[in-house]
Coordinates of C-alpha atoms in Angstrom, one line a residue:
M1133 CA 11.4 25.7 45.8
S1134 CA 9.9 29.2 45.1
G1135 CA 6.8 29.7 43.0
T1136 CA 8.8 31.6 40.4
R1137 CA 11.3 28.8 40.0
R1138 CA 8.5 26.2 39.8
R1139 CA 6.8 28.3 37.1
F1140 CA 10.0 28.5 35.2
F1141 CA 10.2 24.7 35.0
Q1142 CA 6.6 24.5 33.9
D1143 CA 7.0 27.1 31.2
A1144 CA 10.2 25.4 30.0
A1145 CA 8.3 22.1 29.7
I1146 CA 5.6 23.7 27.6
F1147 CA 7.9 25.4 25.2
G1148 CA 10.1 22.3 24.9
A1149 CA 7.3 20.2 23.4
G1150 CA 8.3 21.3 20.0
L1151 CA 6.4 22.1 16.9
F1152 CA 5.4 18.6 16.1
G1153 CA 3.9 18.0 19.5
L1154 CA 2.1 21.3 19.5
R1155 CA 0.7 20.6 16.1
S1156 CA -0.5 17.2 17.2
Q1157 CA -2.1 18.6 20.4
L1158 CA -3.9 21.4 18.6
G1159 CA -5.1 18.9 16.0
A1160 CA -6.4 16.6 18.7
Q1161 CA -8.3 19.5 20.4
Q1162 CA -9.9 20.6 17.2
T1163 CA -11.0 17.1 16.0
S1164 CA -11.4 15.1 19.2
S1165 CA -15.2 15.2 19.0
A1166 CA -15.3 14.7 15.2
R1167 CA -15.7 11.2 13.8
A1168 CA -12.9 10.2 11.5
P1169 CA -13.5 8.0 8.3
A1170 CA -14.4 4.5 9.3
R1171 CA -11.5 3.1 7.2
H1172 CA -8.3 4.5 5.9
A1173 CA -8.7 5.3 2.2
G1174 CA -5.9 3.0 1.2
N1175 CA -7.5 0.0 2.8
A1176 CA -11.1 0.5 2.1
T1177 CA -13.1 -2.6 1.0
S1178 CA -16.6 -3.1 -0.1
P1179 CA -18.7 -5.7 1.8
N1180 CA -18.6 -8.1 -1.2
S1181 CA -14.9 -7.8 -2.0
P1182 CA -12.4 -10.4 -0.8
A1183 CA -10.7 -9.5 2.5
A1184 CA -7.0 -8.6 2.3
A1185 CA -4.4 -10.8 3.8
S1186 CA -4.0 -10.4 7.6
P1187 CA -1.2 -8.0 8.5
P1188 CA 1.7 -9.5 10.5
M1189 CA 1.4 -8.9 14.2
L1190 CA 4.0 -6.4 15.7
T1191 CA 5.2 -7.2 19.2
P1192 CA 6.8 -3.9 20.5
D1193 CA 10.3 -4.5 22.0
I1194 CA 10.2 -8.2 21.0
P1195 CA 11.6 -9.6 17.7
D1196 CA 10.0 -12.2 15.5
L1197 CA 11.5 -15.7 15.2
A1198 CA 12.8 -16.3 11.7
Y1199 CA 12.2 -19.7 10.0
E1200 CA 13.6 -21.8 7.2
I1201 CA 11.6 -23.9 4.7
D1202 CA 12.2 -27.6 4.5
G1203 CA 9.9 -29.0 1.9
A1204 CA 6.4 -28.1 3.1
V1205 CA 7.6 -27.5 6.7
K1206 CA 8.4 -24.2 8.4
V1207 CA 11.4 -24.8 10.6
F1208 CA 12.0 -22.6 13.7
R1209 CA 15.1 -22.8 16.0
L1210 CA 14.3 -21.9 19.6
T1211 CA 16.9 -21.9 22.4
A1212 CA 16.1 -21.6 26.2
E1213 CA 18.9 -19.6 27.9
P1214 CA 19.6 -17.1 30.6
V1215 CA 19.2 -13.5 29.4
Q1216 CA 19.7 -10.0 30.8
R1217 CA 16.7 -7.8 30.3
K1218 CA 16.7 -4.0 30.7
I1219 CA 13.2 -3.4 32.0
A1220 CA 13.7 0.3 32.8
P1221 CA 16.5 2.8 32.0
F1222 CA 17.8 2.3 35.5
K1223 CA 17.0 -1.4 36.0
T1224 CA 18.3 -4.5 34.4
I1225 CA 17.3 -8.0 35.6
D1226 CA 18.7 -11.5 35.1
A1227 CA 15.9 -13.6 33.6
W1228 CA 15.5 -16.7 31.6
G1229 CA 14.1 -16.4 28.1
Y1230 CA 14.6 -17.6 24.6
N1231 CA 17.0 -16.6 21.8
G1232 CA 18.5 -13.8 23.8
T1233 CA 15.2 -12.1 24.7
C1234 CA 12.5 -12.2 27.4
P1235 CA 9.7 -12.7 26.6
G1236 CA 10.9 -15.0 23.8
P1237 CA 10.6 -14.1 20.1
T1238 CA 7.2 -14.2 18.4
I1239 CA 6.4 -17.1 16.2
Q1240 CA 3.9 -16.3 13.4
I1241 CA 2.5 -18.9 11.0
Q1242 CA -0.5 -19.4 8.8
Q1243 CA -3.4 -21.7 9.7
G1244 CA -2.7 -25.1 8.1
D1245 CA 1.1 -24.8 8.3
R1246 CA 3.3 -27.7 9.2
V1247 CA 5.7 -26.5 11.9
R1248 CA 8.9 -27.9 13.2
V1249 CA 10.6 -26.3 16.3
I1250 CA 14.2 -27.4 16.9
F1251 CA 14.5 -26.7 20.6
E1252 CA 17.8 -26.5 22.4
N1253 CA 18.2 -26.2 26.2
K1254 CA 21.0 -23.9 27.4
L1255 CA 19.7 -23.6 30.9
P1256 CA 21.4 -25.2 33.9
E1257 CA 18.4 -27.4 34.5
S1258 CA 15.9 -29.5 32.5
T1259 CA 12.9 -27.9 30.8
S1260 CA 10.4 -28.4 28.0
I1261 CA 8.0 -26.3 25.8
H1262 CA 4.2 -26.3 26.1
W1263 CA 2.1 -24.9 23.2
H1264 CA -0.6 -23.2 25.1
G1265 CA -4.0 -23.4 23.4
L1266 CA -2.8 -25.4 20.4
E1267 CA -4.4 -28.8 19.6
V1268 CA -1.3 -30.9 19.1
P1269 CA -0.6 -34.6 19.4
I1270 CA 0.1 -35.7 23.0
E1271 CA 3.8 -36.3 22.3
Q1272 CA 4.2 -32.7 21.3
D1273 CA 2.4 -31.2 24.3
G1274 CA 5.6 -30.5 26.3
I1275 CA 4.6 -32.0 29.7
P1276 CA 7.6 -33.5 31.5
Y1277 CA 7.3 -37.3 32.1
I1278 CA 3.7 -37.4 30.7
S1279 CA 4.2 -36.5 27.1
Q1280 CA 8.0 -36.5 26.9
K1281 CA 11.2 -36.8 28.9
P1282 CA 12.5 -33.4 30.3
V1283 CA 15.0 -31.8 27.9
A1284 CA 18.3 -32.0 29.9
P1285 CA 20.8 -29.1 29.8
G1286 CA 22.7 -29.2 26.5
E1287 CA 20.2 -31.4 24.8
K1288 CA 17.9 -30.8 21.9
Y1289 CA 14.3 -31.9 21.3
V1290 CA 12.3 -31.6 18.1
Y1291 CA 8.6 -30.6 18.2
E1292 CA 6.6 -31.0 15.0
F1293 CA 2.9 -30.6 14.3
T1294 CA 0.3 -29.2 11.9
V1295 CA -1.6 -26.1 13.1
H1296 CA -5.2 -26.5 12.0
Q1297 CA -6.4 -23.6 14.3
E1298 CA -6.2 -19.9 14.0
G1299 CA -5.7 -17.4 16.8
T1300 CA -3.6 -16.1 19.6
F1301 CA -1.6 -18.7 21.4
F1302 CA 1.7 -18.8 23.3
Y1303 CA 4.5 -21.1 24.2
H1304 CA 6.1 -21.4 27.7
A1305 CA 8.1 -23.7 29.9
H1306 CA 5.8 -26.1 31.8
S1307 CA 7.6 -25.6 35.1
A1308 CA 6.1 -23.0 37.5
M1309 CA 9.3 -21.2 38.5
Q1310 CA 10.6 -21.1 34.9
E1311 CA 7.4 -19.4 33.9
M1312 CA 7.9 -16.8 36.6
I1313 CA 11.5 -16.1 35.6
G1314 CA 10.4 -15.2 32.1
Q1315 CA 9.9 -18.2 29.8
I1316 CA 7.0 -17.3 27.5
G1317 CA 6.5 -16.1 24.0
F1318 CA 3.7 -15.5 21.4
F1319 CA 2.6 -18.1 18.9
V1320 CA 0.2 -16.5 16.5
A1321 CA -1.6 -18.5 13.7
H1322 CA -3.1 -16.2 11.1
P1323 CA -6.4 -17.4 9.6
K1324 CA -6.6 -18.9 6.1
T1325 CA -9.5 -16.6 5.4
P1326 CA -8.9 -13.2 6.9
H1327 CA -11.5 -12.0 9.4
R1328 CA -14.0 -9.2 8.9
P1329 CA -13.8 -6.4 9.6
Q1330 CA -10.3 -6.5 8.4
V1331 CA -7.7 -4.8 10.5
D1332 CA -4.9 -2.5 9.4
H1333 CA -2.7 -2.8 12.5
D1334 CA -2.1 -5.8 14.7
F1335 CA -0.1 -5.6 18.0
G1336 CA 0.8 -8.1 20.7
I1337 CA 1.5 -7.6 24.4
I1338 CA 2.6 -10.1 27.0
L1339 CA 1.9 -9.2 30.7
Q1340 CA 4.5 -10.3 33.3
E1341 CA 5.3 -9.6 37.0
W1342 CA 8.6 -9.6 38.8
A1343 CA 9.7 -9.5 42.4
V1344 CA 13.2 -8.0 42.5
L1345 CA 14.8 -6.8 45.7
P1346 CA 16.7 -3.5 45.8
A1347 CA 20.3 -3.7 44.6
N1348 CA 19.5 -7.2 43.2
T1349 CA 19.0 -8.4 39.6
V1350 CA 17.5 -11.9 40.0
P1351 CA 13.7 -12.2 40.3
N1352 CA 12.3 -14.0 43.3
T1353 CA 10.1 -16.5 41.6
A1354 CA 8.6 -17.8 44.8
A1355 CA 7.3 -14.3 45.9
M1356 CA 3.6 -13.5 45.9
E1357 CA 4.0 -9.7 45.8
F1358 CA 5.6 -7.9 42.8
N1359 CA 7.3 -4.6 42.4
W1360 CA 8.0 -4.6 38.7
L1361 CA 5.2 -5.0 36.1
T1362 CA 6.0 -5.2 32.4
F1363 CA 4.5 -5.2 28.9
N1364 CA 6.7 -7.3 26.6
G1365 CA 9.5 -7.3 29.2
V1366 CA 9.7 -3.6 29.6
C1367 CA 8.2 -1.1 32.2
G1368 CA 6.7 2.3 31.3
P1369 CA 7.9 4.7 30.1
A1370 CA 10.4 2.5 28.2
I1371 CA 7.7 0.5 26.4
T1372 CA 7.6 1.4 22.7
P1373 CA 4.3 3.1 21.8
M1374 CA 2.0 1.5 19.2
L1375 CA 1.3 3.6 16.1
A1376 CA -2.0 3.6 14.1
R1377 CA -3.3 5.7 11.3
L1378 CA -6.3 7.8 11.9
G1379 CA -9.3 5.9 10.5
S1380 CA -7.7 2.5 10.6
R1381 CA -8.9 -0.6 12.5
V1382 CA -6.6 -1.8 15.2
R1383 CA -6.2 -5.2 16.8
L1384 CA -4.5 -5.8 20.2
R1385 CA -3.6 -9.3 21.4
I1386 CA -2.9 -9.4 25.1
V1387 CA -1.5 -12.5 26.9
N1388 CA -1.1 -12.9 30.6
L1389 CA 1.3 -15.3 32.4
G1390 CA 1.8 -14.3 36.0
M1391 CA 0.1 -14.5 39.4
D1392 CA -2.5 -11.7 38.9
H1393 CA -5.4 -11.0 36.6
H1394 CA -5.1 -7.7 34.9
P1395 CA -7.9 -5.2 34.0
I1396 CA -6.5 -3.7 30.8
H1397 CA -8.1 -0.3 30.0
L1398 CA -7.9 1.8 26.8
H1399 CA -8.4 5.5 27.1
G1400 CA -10.7 7.5 24.8
N1401 CA -12.0 4.6 22.7
Q1402 CA -14.4 1.7 22.9
F1403 CA -13.4 -1.8 21.7
V1404 CA -14.9 -5.3 21.3
V1405 CA -13.4 -8.6 22.4
T1406 CA -13.0 -10.6 19.2
G1407 CA -11.0 -13.6 20.4
T1408 CA -9.5 -15.5 23.3
E1409 CA -6.7 -18.1 23.6
G1410 CA -9.3 -20.5 22.0
G1411 CA -9.6 -18.6 18.8
R1412 CA -12.1 -16.1 17.2
A1413 CA -15.2 -15.2 19.2
P1414 CA -18.6 -15.2 17.5
E1415 CA -19.7 -11.7 16.5
S1416 CA -22.9 -12.2 18.4
T1417 CA -20.8 -12.0 21.6
W1418 CA -19.2 -8.7 20.8
C1419 CA -20.2 -5.7 22.9
P1420 CA -18.6 -2.2 23.4
M1421 CA -16.3 -1.9 26.4
N1422 CA -13.0 -0.1 27.3
T1423 CA -11.7 -2.4 30.0
V1424 CA -11.0 -6.1 29.6
L1425 CA -9.9 -8.5 32.4
V1426 CA -7.1 -10.7 31.2
G1427 CA -6.9 -13.7 33.5
V1428 CA -3.8 -15.8 34.2
A1429 CA -3.0 -18.0 31.3
Q1430 CA -5.5 -16.3 29.1
A1431 CA -5.4 -14.3 25.9
R1432 CA -7.8 -11.6 25.0
V1433 CA -8.0 -10.1 21.5
I1434 CA -9.6 -6.6 21.2
E1435 CA -10.3 -4.5 18.1
F1436 CA -11.4 -0.9 17.7
D1437 CA -11.7 1.8 15.0
A1438 CA -9.0 4.5 15.5
K1439 CA -11.5 7.4 15.1
Y1440 CA -9.9 9.9 17.5
P1441 CA -6.4 11.4 17.1
G1442 CA -4.2 11.4 20.1
A1443 CA -1.8 9.5 22.4
W1444 CA -4.2 7.1 24.1
M1445 CA -3.0 5.3 27.2
L1446 CA -3.3 1.6 27.5
H1447 CA -2.7 0.2 31.0
C1448 CA -3.5 -2.2 33.7
H1449 CA -5.9 -0.5 36.1
L1450 CA -4.7 -2.1 39.3
P1451 CA -3.2 0.9 41.0
H1452 CA 0.0 -0.8 42.1
H1453 CA 0.5 -2.0 38.6
M1454 CA 0.7 1.6 37.4
M1455 CA 4.0 2.1 39.3
N1456 CA 7.7 1.2 39.1
S1457 CA 9.6 0.1 42.2
M1458 CA 10.4 3.2 44.2
M1459 CA 13.2 1.4 46.1
D1460 CA 15.5 1.0 43.2
L1461 CA 15.9 4.6 42.1
L1462 CA 18.9 5.1 44.5
R1463 CA 19.9 1.5 44.3
D1464 CA 20.4 0.2 47.9
R1465 CA 18.8 3.3 49.4
Q1466 CA 15.0 3.3 49.7
I1467 CA 13.1 6.4 48.5
E1468 CA 10.8 7.5 51.3
T1469 CA 7.1 8.1 50.5
A1470 CA 5.5 8.6 54.0
D1471 CA 7.9 11.2 55.3
Q1472 CA 9.0 13.4 52.4
T1473 CA 9.6 17.0 51.7
D1474 CA 9.9 19.0 48.5
P1475 CA 13.7 19.6 48.8
K1476 CA 14.4 15.9 49.5
A1477 CA 12.2 14.8 46.6
L1478 CA 14.0 17.2 44.2
S1479 CA 17.4 15.9 45.4
Q1480 CA 16.4 12.3 44.9
M1481 CA 15.0 12.9 41.4
Q1482 CA 18.1 14.9 40.5
T1483 CA 20.2 11.9 41.5
L1484 CA 18.2 9.8 39.2
A1485 CA 18.5 12.3 36.4
N1486 CA 22.2 12.5 36.8
T1487 CA 22.5 8.7 36.7
L1488 CA 20.5 8.5 33.5
G1489 CA 22.0 11.5 31.9
V1490 CA 18.7 13.3 31.4
E1491 CA 17.4 16.8 32.3
H1492 CA 15.6 16.9 35.6
V1493 CA 12.1 18.3 35.4
H1494 CA 10.3 19.5 38.5
H1495 CA 7.4 17.5 39.7
A1496 CA 3.8 18.8 39.5
P1497 CA 3.0 21.7 41.9
I1498 CA 2.1 21.0 45.5
A1499 CA 0.4 23.2 48.1
Q1500 CA 2.7 25.3 50.3
D1501 CA 1.2 23.6 53.4
A1502 CA 1.1 20.2 51.8
S1503 CA 3.0 18.5 54.6
A1504 CA 0.4 19.6 57.1
V1505 CA -2.3 17.5 55.4
K1506 CA -2.8 14.0 56.7
G1507 CA -2.1 11.4 54.0
F1508 CA 0.4 13.6 52.1
P1509 CA 2.3 12.7 50.0
Q1510 CA 0.5 10.1 47.7
D1511 CA 1.6 10.6 44.1
A1512 CA 3.3 14.0 44.6
F1513 CA 6.9 12.7 44.5
M1514 CA 6.5 9.7 42.2
E1515 CA 7.0 11.5 38.8
M1516 CA 10.1 10.3 37.0
G1517 CA 10.4 12.2 33.8
M1518 CA 13.1 10.7 31.5
D1519 CA 12.1 11.6 27.9
A1520 CA 15.6 11.6 26.6
A1521 CA 16.4 8.2 28.1
V1522 CA 13.5 6.5 26.3
A1523 CA 13.5 8.5 23.1
K1524 CA 12.9 6.6 19.9
P1525 CA 11.0 7.4 16.7
E1526 CA 7.7 6.1 18.2
T1527 CA 7.9 8.8 20.9
Y1528 CA 8.6 11.7 18.5
G1529 CA 6.2 14.6 18.9
L1530 CA 4.9 13.7 22.3
P1531 CA 4.6 16.6 24.8
A1532 CA 7.7 17.5 26.9
N1533 CA 7.9 15.4 30.1
W1534 CA 5.3 12.9 28.7
S1535 CA 7.2 10.1 30.5
A1536 CA 6.9 11.5 34.0
G1537 CA 3.7 9.6 34.9
M1538 CA 4.3 6.5 32.7
M1539 CA 5.2 3.6 34.9
G1540 CA 4.6 -0.2 35.2
M1541 CA 2.1 -1.6 32.9
M1542 CA 1.5 1.6 31.0
T1543 CA 2.0 2.4 27.3
L1544 CA 0.4 4.5 24.5
V1545 CA -1.6 3.8 21.4
R1546 CA -0.8 6.8 19.2
V1547 CA -3.5 7.5 16.6
L1548 CA -1.9 9.8 14.0
S1549 CA -2.8 11.7 10.8
D1550 CA -1.3 10.3 7.6
R1551 CA 1.3 13.1 7.6
D1552 CA 2.4 12.4 11.2
Y1553 CA 2.3 8.6 10.8
D1554 CA 4.4 8.7 7.6
E1555 CA 6.9 11.1 9.2
I1556 CA 7.5 8.7 12.2
M1557 CA 7.7 5.7 9.9
A1558 CA 10.3 7.5 7.8
K1559 CA 12.3 8.1 11.0
K1560 CA 12.0 4.4 11.9
R1561 CA 13.3 3.3 8.4
A1562 CA 16.2 5.8 8.7
E1563 CA 17.3 4.2 12.0
K1564 CA 17.5 0.7 10.6
P1565 CA 21.1 -0.4 9.8
T1566 CA 21.8 -1.1 6.2
T1567 CA 23.2 -4.5 5.3

């Protein structure tokens, strides 16, 4: 492709960012080194004032599980069943989950609540539920043959216990392959006495790995190498960004159930680890960091002050976890990476764009003699811009072609001014169907 034509696509991308995106970028450039107020004015508290109630945790791309009240008991209905999960605009997998979603819906309760979970098995094989990290009576622990009989297909089982702990826990099938095909969900117990410093935004992310062959939809749960990596059951760039007001305090709860440990890195900010799957960590253990290793079967809770405006990336820093499978873009035809040319790459990306119904954007420039350099290409032909295919209120105002380099375990924490935050929240409210 000629330099003039390549420049045309670059210029078009810049002008296509829109006024909102341009305003946000300029604002970030002007204030990136300036410290924002430590607290948002609407949430400021003095050291001696009582802490406000904990905000509910938001799990992007995953719903909460509703409950009913039976006397003094919160009653949840949880169903294990096969589900289809669209993990990328061009990839849907057949997984197992709960209540129509994978991961399963988020359960949120208050410390001290009595909880009853009416569990139904709609899978073709027996299963059970384990409450990871919760101190429950042995008969509620969900271990087949040890604490209960397996729940057979079509049967129900009632779990009931009082939650005396607070913290970030999760539920999952206690069968190895069922875990790997998607059976996990958050169980969050908010504290009776809110923690200090109080947070204004609370988000949850579940890390999962999938091995799915090209032109296939069923994960290979016995595999040890993975080509699809997800946050809350979705790959970048389809993962919904998290929104925070400038000057607020943000909590991120990260749970990992897979075969790999994940170093989760936050750009542009320092955080402290305030909790694990065992509960709140003593403040004496907090120290500034920007990457936390979330091991298998662990939870890590991090908090930071959103002092700097911008769209800050949050991602696993294992290089292969920052990618989507390159073998699925043309379904049963593998995209080549070791013997590639600019025209072939453009043709393949145009095929993807046509499939998704989005405008094709040229990849970042390469040298004229790039093919003569040993090792080329590496990342040159991996960009997969698809802004329109993943557009939602939370992506409003991002620069044009923002999605091109977002893959695998990659999402954004957007720290926004009051005006921009309120504008996006208004768009979200306008999208909700009226009942």
